JSON list of C-alpha atoms in Angstrom, two decimals:
[
{"chain": "A", "resi": 406, "resn": "MET", "atom": "CA", "xyz": [-62.43, 9.03, -10.12]},
{"chain": "A", "resi": 407, "resn": "PRO", "atom": "CA", "xyz": [-59.48, 7.79, -8.36]},
{"chain": "A", "resi": 408, "resn": "LEU", "atom": "CA", "xyz": [-57.17, 10.40, -6.99]},
{"chain": "A", "resi": 409, "resn": "PRO", "atom": "CA", "xyz": [-53.61, 10.03, -8.17]},
{"chain": "A", "resi": 410, "resn": "ARG", "atom": "CA", "xyz": [-51.21, 8.41, -5.98]},
{"chain": "A", "resi": 411, "resn": "ARG", "atom": "CA", "xyz": [-48.66, 10.80, -4.61]},
{"chain": "A", "resi": 412, "resn": "GLY", "atom": "CA", "xyz": [-44.83, 9.53, -4.03]},
{"chain": "A", "resi": 413, "resn": "ASN", "atom": "CA", "xyz": [-43.14, 8.56, -1.06]},
{"chain": "A", "resi": 414, "resn": "PRO", "atom": "CA", "xyz": [-42.16, 12.01, 0.43]},
{"chain": "A", "resi": 415, "resn": "SER", "atom": "CA", "xyz": [-39.07, 10.58, 2.37]},
{"chain": "A", "resi": 416, "resn": "CYS", "atom": "CA", "xyz": [-38.00, 8.92, -0.89]},
{"chain": "A", "resi": 417, "resn": "SER", "atom": "CA", "xyz": [-38.40, 12.33, -2.73]},
{"chain": "A", "resi": 418, "resn": "ARG", "atom": "CA", "xyz": [-36.34, 14.07, -0.41]},
{"chain": "A", "resi": 419, "resn": "ILE", "atom": "CA", "xyz": [-33.68, 11.53, -0.20]},
{"chain": "A", "resi": 420, "resn": "ARG", "atom": "CA", "xyz": [-32.90, 11.25, -4.08]},
{"chain": "A", "resi": 421, "resn": "PRO", "atom": "CA", "xyz": [-31.57, 14.65, -4.60]},
{"chain": "A", "resi": 422, "resn": "VAL", "atom": "CA", "xyz": [-29.22, 14.34, -1.66]},
{"chain": "A", "resi": 423, "resn": "LEU", "atom": "CA", "xyz": [-28.11, 11.03, -2.82]},
{"chain": "A", "resi": 424, "resn": "ILE", "atom": "CA", "xyz": [-27.30, 12.43, -6.39]},
{"chain": "A", "resi": 425, "resn": "SER", "atom": "CA", "xyz": [-25.24, 15.07, -4.54]},
{"chain": "A", "resi": 426, "resn": "LEU", "atom": "CA", "xyz": [-23.30, 12.78, -2.84]},
{"chain": "A", "resi": 427, "resn": "LEU", "atom": "CA", "xyz": [-22.69, 10.56, -5.62]},
{"chain": "A", "resi": 428, "resn": "ALA", "atom": "CA", "xyz": [-21.24, 13.42, -7.50]},
{"chain": "A", "resi": 429, "resn": "VAL", "atom": "CA", "xyz": [-18.97, 14.21, -4.26]},
{"chain": "A", "resi": 430, "resn": "ALA", "atom": "CA", "xyz": [-18.08, 10.78, -4.26]},
{"chain": "A", "resi": 431, "resn": "ALA", "atom": "CA", "xyz": [-17.19, 10.14, -7.68]},
{"chain": "A", "resi": 432, "resn": "PHE", "atom": "CA", "xyz": [-14.96, 13.34, -7.85]},
{"chain": "A", "resi": 433, "resn": "ALA", "atom": "CA", "xyz": [-13.19, 11.99, -4.76]},
{"chain": "A", "resi": 434, "resn": "SER", "atom": "CA", "xyz": [-12.69, 8.30, -6.03]},
{"chain": "A", "resi": 435, "resn": "CYS", "atom": "CA", "xyz": [-9.01, 8.50, -6.88]},
{"chain": "A", "resi": 436, "resn": "ALA", "atom": "CA", "xyz": [-5.87, 7.81, -4.77]},
{"chain": "A", "resi": 437, "resn": "SER", "atom": "CA", "xyz": [-3.12, 10.27, -3.99]},
{"chain": "A", "resi": 438, "resn": "THR", "atom": "CA", "xyz": [0.38, 9.41, -2.54]},
{"chain": "A", "resi": 439, "resn": "ASN", "atom": "CA", "xyz": [2.61, 11.05, -0.27]},
{"chain": "A", "resi": 440, "resn": "VAL", "atom": "CA", "xyz": [6.60, 9.98, -0.11]},
{"chain": "A", "resi": 441, "resn": "ARG", "atom": "CA", "xyz": [8.96, 10.86, 2.37]},
{"chain": "A", "resi": 442, "resn": "GLN", "atom": "CA", "xyz": [12.70, 10.02, 2.79]},
{"chain": "A", "resi": 443, "resn": "THR", "atom": "CA", "xyz": [14.17, 10.28, 6.00]},
{"chain": "A", "resi": 444, "resn": "LYS", "atom": "CA", "xyz": [17.54, 9.68, 4.98]},
{"chain": "A", "resi": 445, "resn": "LYS", "atom": "CA", "xyz": [19.11, 10.15, 1.39]},
{"chain": "A", "resi": 446, "resn": "THR", "atom": "CA", "xyz": [22.67, 8.31, 0.78]},
{"chain": "A", "resi": 447, "resn": "PRO", "atom": "CA", "xyz": [22.07, 7.27, -3.13]},
{"chain": "A", "resi": 448, "resn": "VAL", "atom": "CA", "xyz": [24.53, 4.64, -4.45]},
{"chain": "A", "resi": 449, "resn": "VAL", "atom": "CA", "xyz": [25.06, 3.03, -7.73]},
{"chain": "A", "resi": 450, "resn": "LEU", "atom": "CA", "xyz": [24.93, -1.00, -7.72]},
{"chain": "A", "resi": 451, "resn": "SER", "atom": "CA", "xyz": [27.31, -2.87, -9.43]},
{"chain": "A", "resi": 452, "resn": "SER", "atom": "CA", "xyz": [25.80, -5.92, -11.63]},
{"chain": "A", "resi": 453, "resn": "ARG", "atom": "CA", "xyz": [26.56, -8.17, -9.26]},
{"chain": "A", "resi": 454, "resn": "ASP", "atom": "CA", "xyz": [24.75, -6.95, -6.51]},
{"chain": "A", "resi": 455, "resn": "THR", "atom": "CA", "xyz": [21.40, -8.31, -5.39]},
{"chain": "A", "resi": 456, "resn": "VAL", "atom": "CA", "xyz": [18.48, -6.65, -3.24]},
{"chain": "A", "resi": 457, "resn": "ALA", "atom": "CA", "xyz": [16.75, -8.88, -0.86]},
{"chain": "A", "resi": 458, "resn": "ILE", "atom": "CA", "xyz": [13.01, -8.15, 0.47]},
{"chain": "A", "resi": 459, "resn": "VAL", "atom": "CA", "xyz": [11.98, -9.15, 3.96]},
{"chain": "A", "resi": 460, "resn": "LEU", "atom": "CA", "xyz": [8.67, -8.63, 5.67]},
{"chain": "A", "resi": 461, "resn": "ASP", "atom": "CA", "xyz": [8.24, -7.04, 8.95]},
{"chain": "A", "resi": 462, "resn": "HIS", "atom": "CA", "xyz": [6.93, -9.39, 11.70]},
{"chain": "A", "resi": 463, "resn": "PHE", "atom": "CA", "xyz": [3.49, -7.00, 11.93]},
{"chain": "A", "resi": 464, "resn": "TRP", "atom": "CA", "xyz": [2.36, -8.81, 8.58]},
{"chain": "A", "resi": 465, "resn": "TYR", "atom": "CA", "xyz": [2.83, -12.51, 10.53]},
{"chain": "A", "resi": 466, "resn": "ALA", "atom": "CA", "xyz": [1.25, -10.84, 14.16]},
{"chain": "A", "resi": 467, "resn": "SER", "atom": "CA", "xyz": [-1.77, -9.54, 12.49]},
{"chain": "A", "resi": 468, "resn": "GLY", "atom": "CA", "xyz": [-2.42, -12.73, 9.98]},
{"chain": "A", "resi": 469, "resn": "SER", "atom": "CA", "xyz": [-1.95, -10.60, 6.88]},
{"chain": "A", "resi": 470, "resn": "GLU", "atom": "CA", "xyz": [1.24, -12.29, 5.61]},
{"chain": "A", "resi": 471, "resn": "ARG", "atom": "CA", "xyz": [-0.18, -12.86, 2.37]},
{"chain": "A", "resi": 472, "resn": "ILE", "atom": "CA", "xyz": [-0.96, -9.24, 1.68]},
{"chain": "A", "resi": 473, "resn": "GLY", "atom": "CA", "xyz": [2.41, -8.31, 3.06]},
{"chain": "A", "resi": 474, "resn": "GLU", "atom": "CA", "xyz": [3.82, -10.69, 0.34]},
{"chain": "A", "resi": 475, "resn": "SER", "atom": "CA", "xyz": [1.74, -9.58, -2.52]},
{"chain": "A", "resi": 476, "resn": "LEU", "atom": "CA", "xyz": [2.56, -6.06, -1.75]},
{"chain": "A", "resi": 477, "resn": "ALA", "atom": "CA", "xyz": [6.46, -7.14, -1.58]},
{"chain": "A", "resi": 478, "resn": "GLU", "atom": "CA", "xyz": [6.12, -8.86, -5.27]},
{"chain": "A", "resi": 479, "resn": "CYS", "atom": "CA", "xyz": [4.51, -5.63, -6.35]},
{"chain": "A", "resi": 480, "resn": "VAL", "atom": "CA", "xyz": [7.30, -3.35, -4.65]},
{"chain": "A", "resi": 481, "resn": "ALA", "atom": "CA", "xyz": [9.97, -5.88, -6.52]},
{"chain": "A", "resi": 482, "resn": "GLY", "atom": "CA", "xyz": [8.53, -5.76, -9.79]},
{"chain": "A", "resi": 483, "resn": "VAL", "atom": "CA", "xyz": [8.27, -2.01, -9.99]},
{"chain": "A", "resi": 484, "resn": "ALA", "atom": "CA", "xyz": [11.83, -1.35, -8.63]},
{"chain": "A", "resi": 485, "resn": "SER", "atom": "CA", "xyz": [13.02, -4.00, -11.21]},
{"chain": "A", "resi": 486, "resn": "ARG", "atom": "CA", "xyz": [11.05, -2.21, -14.07]},
{"chain": "A", "resi": 487, "resn": "LYS", "atom": "CA", "xyz": [12.30, 1.11, -12.74]},
{"chain": "A", "resi": 488, "resn": "ALA", "atom": "CA", "xyz": [16.13, 0.39, -12.80]},
{"chain": "A", "resi": 489, "resn": "PRO", "atom": "CA", "xyz": [16.47, -2.34, -15.28]},
{"chain": "A", "resi": 490, "resn": "GLY", "atom": "CA", "xyz": [19.47, -4.88, -14.28]},
{"chain": "A", "resi": 491, "resn": "LEU", "atom": "CA", "xyz": [18.37, -4.58, -10.54]},
{"chain": "A", "resi": 492, "resn": "ARG", "atom": "CA", "xyz": [17.69, -8.02, -9.18]},
{"chain": "A", "resi": 493, "resn": "VAL", "atom": "CA", "xyz": [15.31, -8.16, -6.28]},
{"chain": "A", "resi": 494, "resn": "LEU", "atom": "CA", "xyz": [14.42, -10.87, -4.64]},
{"chain": "A", "resi": 495, "resn": "SER", "atom": "CA", "xyz": [10.89, -11.57, -3.11]},
{"chain": "A", "resi": 496, "resn": "PRO", "atom": "CA", "xyz": [10.49, -12.51, 0.52]},
{"chain": "A", "resi": 497, "resn": "ALA", "atom": "CA", "xyz": [10.30, -15.96, -0.12]},
{"chain": "A", "resi": 498, "resn": "VAL", "atom": "CA", "xyz": [13.34, -16.45, -2.38]},
{"chain": "A", "resi": 499, "resn": "SER", "atom": "CA", "xyz": [14.80, -14.21, 0.40]},
{"chain": "A", "resi": 500, "resn": "ARG", "atom": "CA", "xyz": [14.01, -16.69, 3.29]},
{"chain": "A", "resi": 501, "resn": "GLU", "atom": "CA", "xyz": [15.52, -19.61, 1.14]},
{"chain": "A", "resi": 502, "resn": "ALA", "atom": "CA", "xyz": [18.61, -17.53, 0.31]},
{"chain": "A", "resi": 503, "resn": "ILE", "atom": "CA", "xyz": [19.53, -16.26, 3.75]},
{"chain": "A", "resi": 504, "resn": "PHE", "atom": "CA", "xyz": [17.36, -17.67, 6.33]},
{"chain": "A", "resi": 505, "resn": "PRO", "atom": "CA", "xyz": [17.42, -21.39, 4.94]},
{"chain": "A", "resi": 506, "resn": "GLY", "atom": "CA", "xyz": [15.06, -23.75, 7.22]},
{"chain": "A", "resi": 507, "resn": "PHE", "atom": "CA", "xyz": [13.43, -20.75, 9.37]},
{"chain": "A", "resi": 508, "resn": "ALA", "atom": "CA", "xyz": [9.74, -20.44, 9.32]},
{"chain": "A", "resi": 509, "resn": "ALA", "atom": "CA", "xyz": [8.31, -17.38, 7.65]},
{"chain": "A", "resi": 510, "resn": "ALA", "atom": "CA", "xyz": [7.33, -15.81, 11.01]},
{"chain": "A", "resi": 511, "resn": "ALA", "atom": "CA", "xyz": [10.57, -16.62, 12.50]},
{"chain": "A", "resi": 512, "resn": "VAL", "atom": "CA", "xyz": [12.68, -14.49, 10.17]},
{"chain": "A", "resi": 513, "resn": "PRO", "atom": "CA", "xyz": [14.02, -11.56, 11.72]},
{"chain": "A", "resi": 514, "resn": "GLY", "atom": "CA", "xyz": [12.56, -8.57, 10.40]},
{"chain": "A", "resi": 515, "resn": "THR", "atom": "CA", "xyz": [13.17, -5.45, 12.15]},
{"chain": "A", "resi": 516, "resn": "PRO", "atom": "CA", "xyz": [16.19, -3.02, 11.60]},
{"chain": "A", "resi": 517, "resn": "GLU", "atom": "CA", "xyz": [17.69, -3.53, 14.91]},
{"chain": "A", "resi": 518, "resn": "THR", "atom": "CA", "xyz": [17.96, -7.51, 14.79]},
{"chain": "A", "resi": 519, "resn": "VAL", "atom": "CA", "xyz": [18.93, -7.34, 11.06]},
{"chain": "A", "resi": 520, "resn": "ALA", "atom": "CA", "xyz": [21.73, -4.89, 12.16]},
{"chain": "A", "resi": 521, "resn": "LEU", "atom": "CA", "xyz": [22.89, -7.34, 15.10]},
{"chain": "A", "resi": 522, "resn": "LEU", "atom": "CA", "xyz": [22.96, -10.26, 12.33]},
{"chain": "A", "resi": 523, "resn": "MET", "atom": "CA", "xyz": [25.15, -8.28, 9.93]},
{"chain": "A", "resi": 524, "resn": "ASP", "atom": "CA", "xyz": [27.95, -8.97, 12.52]},
{"chain": "A", "resi": 525, "resn": "HIS", "atom": "CA", "xyz": [27.78, -12.66, 12.30]},
{"chain": "A", "resi": 526, "resn": "PRO", "atom": "CA", "xyz": [30.11, -14.36, 10.03]},
{"chain": "A", "resi": 527, "resn": "GLU", "atom": "CA", "xyz": [27.53, -16.77, 9.00]},
{"chain": "A", "resi": 528, "resn": "PHE", "atom": "CA", "xyz": [24.94, -14.48, 8.21]},
{"chain": "A", "resi": 529, "resn": "ARG", "atom": "CA", "xyz": [27.46, -12.38, 6.10]},
{"chain": "A", "resi": 530, "resn": "SER", "atom": "CA", "xyz": [28.54, -15.29, 4.46]},
{"chain": "A", "resi": 531, "resn": "ARG", "atom": "CA", "xyz": [24.92, -16.04, 3.18]},
{"chain": "A", "resi": 532, "resn": "LEU", "atom": "CA", "xyz": [24.63, -12.64, 1.78]},
{"chain": "A", "resi": 533, "resn": "GLU", "atom": "CA", "xyz": [27.97, -12.73, 0.18]},
{"chain": "A", "resi": 534, "resn": "SER", "atom": "CA", "xyz": [27.35, -15.93, -1.56]},
{"chain": "A", "resi": 535, "resn": "HIS", "atom": "CA", "xyz": [24.18, -14.62, -3.20]},
{"chain": "A", "resi": 536, "resn": "GLY", "atom": "CA", "xyz": [25.41, -11.31, -3.96]},
{"chain": "A", "resi": 537, "resn": "ILE", "atom": "CA", "xyz": [23.15, -9.52, -1.52]},
{"chain": "A", "resi": 538, "resn": "ARG", "atom": "CA", "xyz": [24.12, -5.89, -0.98]},
{"chain": "A", "resi": 539, "resn": "TYR", "atom": "CA", "xyz": [21.01, -4.37, 0.36]},
{"chain": "A", "resi": 540, "resn": "LEU", "atom": "CA", "xyz": [18.17, -5.91, 2.53]},
{"chain": "A", "resi": 541, "resn": "VAL", "atom": "CA", "xyz": [14.74, -3.90, 2.23]},
{"chain": "A", "resi": 542, "resn": "LEU", "atom": "CA", "xyz": [12.59, -4.40, 5.35]},
{"chain": "A", "resi": 543, "resn": "LEU", "atom": "CA", "xyz": [9.00, -3.78, 4.41]},
{"chain": "A", "resi": 544, "resn": "ARG", "atom": "CA", "xyz": [6.10, -2.94, 7.08]},
{"chain": "A", "resi": 545, "resn": "GLY", "atom": "CA", "xyz": [2.90, -1.43, 6.77]},
{"chain": "A", "resi": 546, "resn": "GLY", "atom": "CA", "xyz": [-0.98, -2.12, 6.36]},
{"chain": "A", "resi": 547, "resn": "THR", "atom": "CA", "xyz": [-4.25, -0.63, 5.32]},
{"chain": "A", "resi": 548, "resn": "ARG", "atom": "CA", "xyz": [-7.18, 0.74, 7.31]},
{"chain": "A", "resi": 549, "resn": "ALA", "atom": "CA", "xyz": [-10.44, 1.84, 6.55]},
{"chain": "A", "resi": 550, "resn": "ILE", "atom": "CA", "xyz": [-13.21, 4.14, 8.30]},
{"chain": "A", "resi": 551, "resn": "ARG", "atom": "CA", "xyz": [-16.83, 3.37, 6.94]},
{"chain": "A", "resi": 552, "resn": "HIS", "atom": "CA", "xyz": [-19.21, 6.47, 6.73]},
{"chain": "A", "resi": 553, "resn": "GLY", "atom": "CA", "xyz": [-22.81, 6.74, 5.64]},
{"chain": "A", "resi": 554, "resn": "GLU", "atom": "CA", "xyz": [-25.84, 4.76, 5.93]},
{"chain": "A", "resi": 555, "resn": "MET", "atom": "CA", "xyz": [-28.33, 2.71, 3.97]},
{"chain": "A", "resi": 556, "resn": "SER", "atom": "CA", "xyz": [-32.15, 2.38, 4.63]},
{"chain": "A", "resi": 557, "resn": "CYS", "atom": "CA", "xyz": [-35.18, 0.30, 3.08]},
{"chain": "A", "resi": 558, "resn": "GLU", "atom": "CA", "xyz": [-38.49, 1.14, 2.67]},
{"chain": "A", "resi": 559, "resn": "ALA", "atom": "CA", "xyz": [-41.82, -0.64, 1.80]},
{"chain": "A", "resi": 560, "resn": "GLY", "atom": "CA", "xyz": [-43.87, 0.57, -1.08]},
{"chain": "A", "resi": 561, "resn": "TYR", "atom": "CA", "xyz": [-45.66, 0.39, -4.39]},
{"chain": "A", "resi": 562, "resn": "ARG", "atom": "CA", "xyz": [-44.08, -0.01, -7.22]},
{"chain": "A", "resi": 563, "resn": "TRP", "atom": "CA", "xyz": [-41.15, 2.67, -7.26]},
{"chain": "A", "resi": 564, "resn": "GLU", "atom": "CA", "xyz": [-42.12, 4.02, -4.10]},
{"chain": "A", "resi": 565, "resn": "GLY", "atom": "CA", "xyz": [-40.16, 1.51, -2.21]},
{"chain": "A", "resi": 566, "resn": "GLY", "atom": "CA", "xyz": [-36.65, 0.25, -2.22]},
{"chain": "A", "resi": 567, "resn": "CYS", "atom": "CA", "xyz": [-33.51, 0.73, -0.68]},
{"chain": "A", "resi": 568, "resn": "TYR", "atom": "CA", "xyz": [-31.45, 3.91, -0.60]},
{"chain": "A", "resi": 569, "resn": "GLY", "atom": "CA", "xyz": [-28.14, 5.19, 0.74]},
{"chain": "A", "resi": 570, "resn": "LEU", "atom": "CA", "xyz": [-24.66, 5.75, 0.13]},
{"chain": "A", "resi": 571, "resn": "TRP", "atom": "CA", "xyz": [-21.26, 4.17, 1.93]},
{"chain": "A", "resi": 572, "resn": "TRP", "atom": "CA", "xyz": [-18.03, 5.35, 1.69]},
{"chain": "A", "resi": 573, "resn": "TRP", "atom": "CA", "xyz": [-14.38, 4.74, 3.22]},
{"chain": "A", "resi": 574, "resn": "ASP", "atom": "CA", "xyz": [-11.77, 6.82, 4.05]},
{"chain": "A", "resi": 575, "resn": "LYS", "atom": "CA", "xyz": [-9.10, 4.36, 2.97]},
{"chain": "A", "resi": 576, "resn": "THR", "atom": "CA", "xyz": [-5.40, 4.66, 3.68]},
{"chain": "A", "resi": 577, "resn": "THR", "atom": "CA", "xyz": [-2.23, 2.43, 3.16]},
{"chain": "A", "resi": 578, "resn": "ASP", "atom": "CA", "xyz": [0.99, 2.95, 4.90]},
{"chain": "A", "resi": 579, "resn": "LEU", "atom": "CA", "xyz": [4.17, 1.53, 3.76]},
{"chain": "A", "resi": 580, "resn": "GLU", "atom": "CA", "xyz": [7.67, 1.76, 5.03]},
{"chain": "A", "resi": 581, "resn": "ALA", "atom": "CA", "xyz": [10.80, 0.31, 3.56]},
{"chain": "A", "resi": 582, "resn": "PHE", "atom": "CA", "xyz": [13.91, 0.36, 5.60]},
{"chain": "A", "resi": 583, "resn": "ILE", "atom": "CA", "xyz": [16.97, 0.07, 3.06]},
{"chain": "A", "resi": 584, "resn": "MET", "atom": "CA", "xyz": [19.77, -1.73, 4.81]},
{"chain": "A", "resi": 585, "resn": "ASP", "atom": "CA", "xyz": [23.29, -1.82, 3.43]},
{"chain": "A", "resi": 586, "resn": "SER", "atom": "CA", "xyz": [25.24, -5.01, 4.46]},
{"chain": "A", "resi": 587, "resn": "GLN", "atom": "CA", "xyz": [28.75, -3.05, 3.92]},
{"chain": "A", "resi": 588, "resn": "GLN", "atom": "CA", "xyz": [27.82, -0.13, 5.92]},
{"chain": "A", "resi": 589, "resn": "ARG", "atom": "CA", "xyz": [25.85, -2.40, 8.37]},
{"chain": "A", "resi": 590, "resn": "GLY", "atom": "CA", "xyz": [22.83, -0.10, 9.01]},
{"chain": "A", "resi": 591, "resn": "VAL", "atom": "CA", "xyz": [19.93, 1.64, 7.31]},
{"chain": "A", "resi": 592, "resn": "ALA", "atom": "CA", "xyz": [21.05, 3.55, 4.31]},
{"chain": "A", "resi": 593, "resn": "ASN", "atom": "CA", "xyz": [17.49, 5.05, 3.80]},
{"chain": "A", "resi": 594, "resn": "GLU", "atom": "CA", "xyz": [14.03, 4.88, 5.41]},
{"chain": "A", "resi": 595, "resn": "ILE", "atom": "CA", "xyz": [11.11, 5.86, 2.62]},
{"chain": "A", "resi": 596, "resn": "THR", "atom": "CA", "xyz": [7.64, 5.97, 3.97]},
{"chain": "A", "resi": 597, "resn": "VAL", "atom": "CA", "xyz": [4.60, 6.14, 1.53]},
{"chain": "A", "resi": 598, "resn": "THR", "atom": "CA", "xyz": [0.81, 6.99, 2.56]},
{"chain": "A", "resi": 599, "resn": "ALA", "atom": "CA", "xyz": [-1.41, 6.42, -0.22]},
{"chain": "A", "resi": 600, "resn": "LYS", "atom": "CA", "xyz": [-5.27, 7.74, 0.55]},
{"chain": "A", "resi": 601, "resn": "GLY", "atom": "CA", "xyz": [-8.49, 7.37, -1.43]},
{"chain": "A", "resi": 602, "resn": "LYS", "atom": "CA", "xyz": [-12.39, 7.23, -1.17]},
{"chain": "A", "resi": 603, "resn": "PRO", "atom": "CA", "xyz": [-13.79, 4.00, -2.33]},
{"chain": "A", "resi": 604, "resn": "TRP", "atom": "CA", "xyz": [-17.98, 4.07, -2.43]},
{"chain": "A", "resi": 605, "resn": "ILE", "atom": "CA", "xyz": [-21.11, 1.98, -2.99]},
{"chain": "A", "resi": 606, "resn": "ALA", "atom": "CA", "xyz": [-24.46, 3.56, -3.38]},
{"chain": "A", "resi": 607, "resn": "ILE", "atom": "CA", "xyz": [-27.98, 1.90, -3.53]},
{"chain": "A", "resi": 608, "resn": "LEU", "atom": "CA", "xyz": [-30.66, 3.38, -5.72]},
{"chain": "A", "resi": 609, "resn": "LEU", "atom": "CA", "xyz": [-34.05, 1.41, -5.35]},
{"chain": "A", "resi": 610, "resn": "ALA", "atom": "CA", "xyz": [-32.20, -2.12, -5.83]},
{"chain": "A", "resi": 611, "resn": "ALA", "atom": "CA", "xyz": [-29.39, -0.93, -8.22]},
{"chain": "A", "resi": 612, "resn": "PRO", "atom": "CA", "xyz": [-25.94, -0.93, -6.58]},
{"chain": "A", "resi": 613, "resn": "VAL", "atom": "CA", "xyz": [-23.25, 1.34, -7.97]},
{"chain": "A", "resi": 614, "resn": "GLY", "atom": "CA", "xyz": [-19.91, 2.43, -6.94]},
{"chain": "A", "resi": 615, "resn": "ILE", "atom": "CA", "xyz": [-16.02, 2.89, -7.46]},
{"chain": "A", "resi": 616, "resn": "PRO", "atom": "CA", "xyz": [-13.61, 0.87, -5.88]},
{"chain": "A", "resi": 617, "resn": "VAL", "atom": "CA", "xyz": [-10.45, 2.57, -5.16]},
{"chain": "A", "resi": 618, "resn": "SER", "atom": "CA", "xyz": [-6.96, 0.79, -4.89]},
{"chain": "A", "resi": 619, "resn": "THR", "atom": "CA", "xyz": [-4.71, 2.37, -2.36]},
{"chain": "A", "resi": 620, "resn": "GLU", "atom": "CA", "xyz": [-2.15, -0.65, -2.07]},
{"chain": "A", "resi": 621, "resn": "TYR", "atom": "CA", "xyz": [-1.05, -0.33, -5.72]},
{"chain": "A", "resi": 622, "resn": "PRO", "atom": "CA", "xyz": [-0.18, 3.33, -5.47]},
{"chain": "A", "resi": 623, "resn": "ALA", "atom": "CA", "xyz": [1.48, 2.63, -2.41]},
{"chain": "A", "resi": 624, "resn": "CYS", "atom": "CA", "xyz": [3.52, -0.23, -3.54]},
{"chain": "A", "resi": 625, "resn": "GLN", "atom": "CA", "xyz": [4.38, 1.45, -6.94]},
{"chain": "A", "resi": 626, "resn": "ALA", "atom": "CA", "xyz": [5.68, 4.55, -5.13]},
{"chain": "A", "resi": 627, "resn": "ILE", "atom": "CA", "xyz": [7.88, 2.36, -2.68]},
{"chain": "A", "resi": 628, "resn": "GLY", "atom": "CA", "xyz": [9.21, 0.56, -5.57]},
{"chain": "A", "resi": 629, "resn": "GLU", "atom": "CA", "xyz": [9.88, 3.66, -7.62]},
{"chain": "A", "resi": 630, "resn": "SER", "atom": "CA", "xyz": [11.94, 5.31, -4.58]},
{"chain": "A", "resi": 631, "resn": "ILE", "atom": "CA", "xyz": [13.69, 2.02, -3.83]},
{"chain": "A", "resi": 632, "resn": "ALA", "atom": "CA", "xyz": [14.92, 1.86, -7.72]},
{"chain": "A", "resi": 633, "resn": "SER", "atom": "CA", "xyz": [15.98, 5.66, -7.54]},
{"chain": "A", "resi": 634, "resn": "HIS", "atom": "CA", "xyz": [17.91, 5.38, -4.52]},
{"chain": "A", "resi": 635, "resn": "LEU", "atom": "CA", "xyz": [19.88, 2.21, -5.67]},
{"chain": "A", "resi": 636, "resn": "SER", "atom": "CA", "xyz": [20.46, 3.67, -8.85]},
{"chain": "A", "resi": 637, "resn": "GLY", "atom": "CA", "xyz": [21.96, 7.00, -7.62]},
{"chain": "A", "resi": 638, "resn": "GLY", "atom": "CA", "xyz": [19.04, 8.84, -7.94]},
{"chain": "A", "resi": 639, "resn": "ARG", "atom": "CA", "xyz": [18.59, 8.55, -11.79]},
{"chain": "A", "resi": 640, "resn": "SER", "atom": "CA", "xyz": [15.42, 6.75, -11.82]},
{"chain": "A", "resi": 641, "resn": "GLY", "atom": "CA", "xyz": [11.90, 6.89, -10.63]},
{"chain": "A", "resi": 642, "resn": "PRO", "atom": "CA", "xyz": [9.83, 9.91, -9.54]},
{"chain": "A", "resi": 643, "resn": "SER", "atom": "CA", "xyz": [11.86, 10.11, -6.17]},
{"chain": "A", "resi": 644, "resn": "ALA", "atom": "CA", "xyz": [15.20, 11.13, -7.89]},
{"chain": "A", "resi": 645, "resn": "ASN", "atom": "CA", "xyz": [14.28, 14.87, -7.07]},
{"chain": "A", "resi": 646, "resn": "GLU", "atom": "CA", "xyz": [12.50, 14.52, -3.65]},
{"chain": "A", "resi": 647, "resn": "SER", "atom": "CA", "xyz": [13.57, 16.76, -0.52]},
{"chain": "A", "resi": 648, "resn": "PRO", "atom": "CA", "xyz": [13.21, 14.99, 2.75]},
{"chain": "A", "resi": 649, "resn": "ASP", "atom": "CA", "xyz": [10.03, 16.91, 3.07]},
{"chain": "A", "resi": 650, "resn": "PRO", "atom": "CA", "xyz": [6.76, 15.15, 2.31]},
{"chain": "A", "resi": 651, "resn": "VAL", "atom": "CA", "xyz": [5.94, 15.54, -1.48]},
{"chain": "A", "resi": 652, "resn": "GLN", "atom": "CA", "xyz": [2.16, 14.96, -2.94]},
{"chain": "A", "resi": 653, "resn": "GLY", "atom": "CA", "xyz": [2.29, 12.19, -5.41]},
{"chain": "A", "resi": 654, "resn": "THR", "atom": "CA", "xyz": [0.22, 12.01, -8.51]},
{"chain": "A", "resi": 655, "resn": "GLU", "atom": "CA", "xyz": [-3.03, 11.10, -8.43]},
{"chain": "A", "resi": 656, "resn": "LYS", "atom": "CA", "xyz": [-4.10, 7.70, -9.99]}
]
């Protein structure tokens, strides 16, 4: 009588470990946001005032301008929803309005250069002709560090296959400088950090996992804080923030 075939001992060892890791990863697969404001000078815009978003040069230097523009569109949409009546121009529309003829990468995108431009009569004339009271300079990016390992073993039927788990420490940092064209300087600086742990695991040949977006919580928190600032602190979750970091809601 043939002896019963034993399972692969290495597979038997890895399965309970993998199950435990999956449980931990599932628990940690949400994103949290942290918001900091370094200046607080809330104002109430008139119905004629417009806000223009300008991307920092980092997006172009790193070749990630499309990501920056997508995040800026998200920020503009959230700010408009949180402060009804607030008119927010995307980077593309802002370029046409106040930097006509400039290539996207050539648009001044630092607080220092924009502050200098605000003293220039032609630049101020363009802002006034479009009703632009505030410029929002947006900078930031996403980084992810991978952990874990994958391995594959040959075997008979269910004894072989691939096993393993990868997870990432993913962080999105966004910073918005709100510049007042009348005061000709930075009225508020908002920094948002969103963190999450997306993961993917393979048990035999079946991949499972949970993607986690940190970009959307970050742009949402920035948009809400901008709306709060420009509506006198009456809208968005940032209305009662102190200058110290405040842990946001998990999403």
